[in-house]
Amino acid sequence: MIQLKTMLNVIDNSGAAVAECVKVLRSKRAAKIGDRIIIVVQKQRNFGPESGPGGSVSVGAANKVRRGDVRHAVVVRTKKKCQRPDGSVVNFDDNACVLINKTGEPIGSRLNGVVGSELRNKKWSKILSLAPMHL
């Protein structure tokens, strides 16, 4: 259940580390796995010493988003228990999302960590193909 002011981990390599939900799109209820939300980037991810001054990768090129940016995202993990049609119940250790652009394409090119299989029913196959594992 993701709602206003919920903090989420960003699990792609777009440059954001922590985001805050400011709106759940197309719904008056809380967001579940596979729902689209609007977030504000609260904390940037640092990419190590090679991305600093004098390194081979510039900080601007490595980070596609900056602190304070307002972006769209898809919820991929929630702490709230989720009941599946086969009767099993699944919940994760944290709330997590993947940043997307307005057309629905992921901003990052890699995902770190597992994502929920409910994304398949919601037609987020691009995110499922980038994920190392879905549960």
Coordinates of C-alpha atoms in Angstrom, one line a residue:
M1 CA 0.0 0.0 0.0
I2 CA 1.8 3.1 -1.3
Q3 CA 0.1 6.4 -0.6
L4 CA 1.0 10.1 -0.1
K5 CA 4.4 10.6 1.6
T6 CA 5.5 7.0 1.4
M7 CA 9.2 6.6 1.0
L8 CA 10.4 4.0 -1.6
N9 CA 13.7 2.6 -2.6
V10 CA 14.6 3.1 -6.3
I11 CA 16.1 -0.1 -7.7
D12 CA 17.2 1.0 -11.1
N13 CA 20.4 2.7 -12.2
S14 CA 18.8 6.1 -13.1
G15 CA 20.7 7.9 -10.3
A16 CA 18.0 8.1 -7.7
A17 CA 18.3 6.1 -4.4
V18 CA 15.2 7.1 -2.4
A19 CA 11.9 8.6 -3.6
E20 CA 8.7 10.0 -2.0
C21 CA 5.3 9.2 -3.4
V22 CA 3.2 12.4 -4.1
K23 CA 0.4 10.9 -6.2
V24 CA -1.2 7.6 -7.1
L25 CA -2.4 7.8 -10.7
R26 CA -5.7 6.5 -12.0
S27 CA -6.9 5.4 -8.5
K28 CA -8.4 6.7 -5.3
R29 CA -7.0 3.9 -3.3
A30 CA -3.4 3.1 -2.2
A31 CA -1.0 1.8 -4.9
K32 CA -0.1 -1.9 -5.1
I33 CA 2.5 -3.8 -7.2
G34 CA 2.2 -2.7 -10.8
D35 CA 0.5 0.6 -10.2
R36 CA 1.8 3.9 -11.6
I37 CA 2.7 6.7 -9.2
I38 CA 4.3 10.1 -9.3
I39 CA 7.4 10.5 -7.1
V40 CA 9.9 13.2 -6.0
V41 CA 13.6 12.1 -5.8
Q42 CA 14.7 12.6 -2.2
K43 CA 18.3 11.2 -2.3
Q44 CA 20.7 10.7 -5.2
R45 CA 22.9 7.6 -5.6
N46 CA 26.6 8.1 -5.8
F47 CA 28.4 6.0 -8.3
G48 CA 31.8 5.7 -6.5
P49 CA 35.1 7.5 -7.0
E50 CA 35.4 6.9 -10.7
S51 CA 32.4 9.2 -11.3
G52 CA 33.9 12.1 -9.4
P53 CA 36.1 14.9 -10.8
G54 CA 39.0 13.6 -12.9
G55 CA 37.2 10.3 -13.3
S56 CA 36.3 8.6 -16.6
V57 CA 32.5 9.1 -16.1
S58 CA 31.1 12.5 -15.4
V59 CA 28.5 12.8 -12.6
G60 CA 26.0 14.4 -15.0
A61 CA 26.2 11.5 -17.5
A62 CA 25.9 8.8 -14.8
N63 CA 22.9 10.4 -13.0
K64 CA 19.9 10.7 -15.3
V65 CA 17.8 12.2 -12.5
R66 CA 18.7 14.8 -9.8
R67 CA 17.4 15.4 -6.3
G68 CA 14.1 17.2 -6.3
D69 CA 13.0 15.9 -9.8
V70 CA 9.4 14.9 -10.2
R71 CA 9.0 11.7 -12.2
H72 CA 6.7 8.8 -12.9
A73 CA 7.4 5.4 -11.4
V74 CA 6.0 1.8 -11.1
V75 CA 5.7 0.1 -7.8
V76 CA 7.6 -3.3 -7.9
R77 CA 7.7 -4.3 -4.2
T78 CA 5.5 -3.6 -1.2
K79 CA 5.7 -4.4 2.5
K80 CA 2.0 -5.0 2.5
K81 CA 0.9 -8.6 2.0
C82 CA -0.5 -9.4 -1.4
Q83 CA -2.8 -12.3 -2.0
R84 CA -2.4 -14.1 -5.3
P85 CA -5.1 -16.0 -7.3
D86 CA -3.5 -19.4 -6.4
G87 CA -4.0 -18.6 -2.7
S88 CA -0.4 -17.8 -1.8
V89 CA 0.5 -14.7 0.1
V90 CA 3.7 -12.7 -0.6
N91 CA 5.3 -9.6 1.0
F92 CA 8.7 -8.0 0.6
D93 CA 11.1 -6.4 3.1
D94 CA 10.8 -2.9 1.6
N95 CA 8.8 -0.7 -0.7
A96 CA 10.5 -0.2 -4.1
C97 CA 9.9 1.4 -7.4
V98 CA 11.3 1.7 -10.9
L99 CA 11.5 5.1 -12.6
I100 CA 9.8 5.4 -16.0
N101 CA 9.3 8.2 -18.6
K102 CA 5.8 9.5 -19.6
T103 CA 5.5 6.8 -22.3
G104 CA 6.2 4.0 -19.9
E105 CA 9.8 3.0 -20.8
P106 CA 12.2 2.5 -17.8
I107 CA 14.7 5.3 -17.4
G108 CA 17.5 3.0 -16.1
S109 CA 19.0 0.1 -18.0
R110 CA 19.5 -2.3 -15.1
L111 CA 17.5 -3.4 -12.0
N112 CA 18.9 -4.4 -8.7
G113 CA 16.8 -6.9 -6.7
V114 CA 13.6 -8.9 -7.2
V115 CA 10.3 -7.6 -8.5
G116 CA 6.7 -9.0 -8.0
S117 CA 5.2 -11.2 -10.6
E118 CA 2.0 -9.1 -10.6
L119 CA 3.8 -6.8 -13.1
R120 CA 3.0 -9.5 -15.8
N121 CA -0.7 -9.0 -15.4
K122 CA -0.3 -5.2 -15.6
K123 CA 1.6 -5.3 -18.9
W124 CA 5.0 -4.2 -17.5
S125 CA 7.0 -6.8 -19.5
K126 CA 9.9 -4.4 -20.1
I127 CA 10.5 -4.1 -16.4
L128 CA 10.2 -7.9 -15.9
S129 CA 12.8 -8.5 -18.7
L130 CA 15.3 -6.1 -17.0
A131 CA 14.9 -7.7 -13.5
P132 CA 17.3 -10.4 -12.4
M133 CA 14.5 -12.3 -10.7
H134 CA 10.7 -12.0 -10.2
L135 CA 8.9 -13.6 -7.3

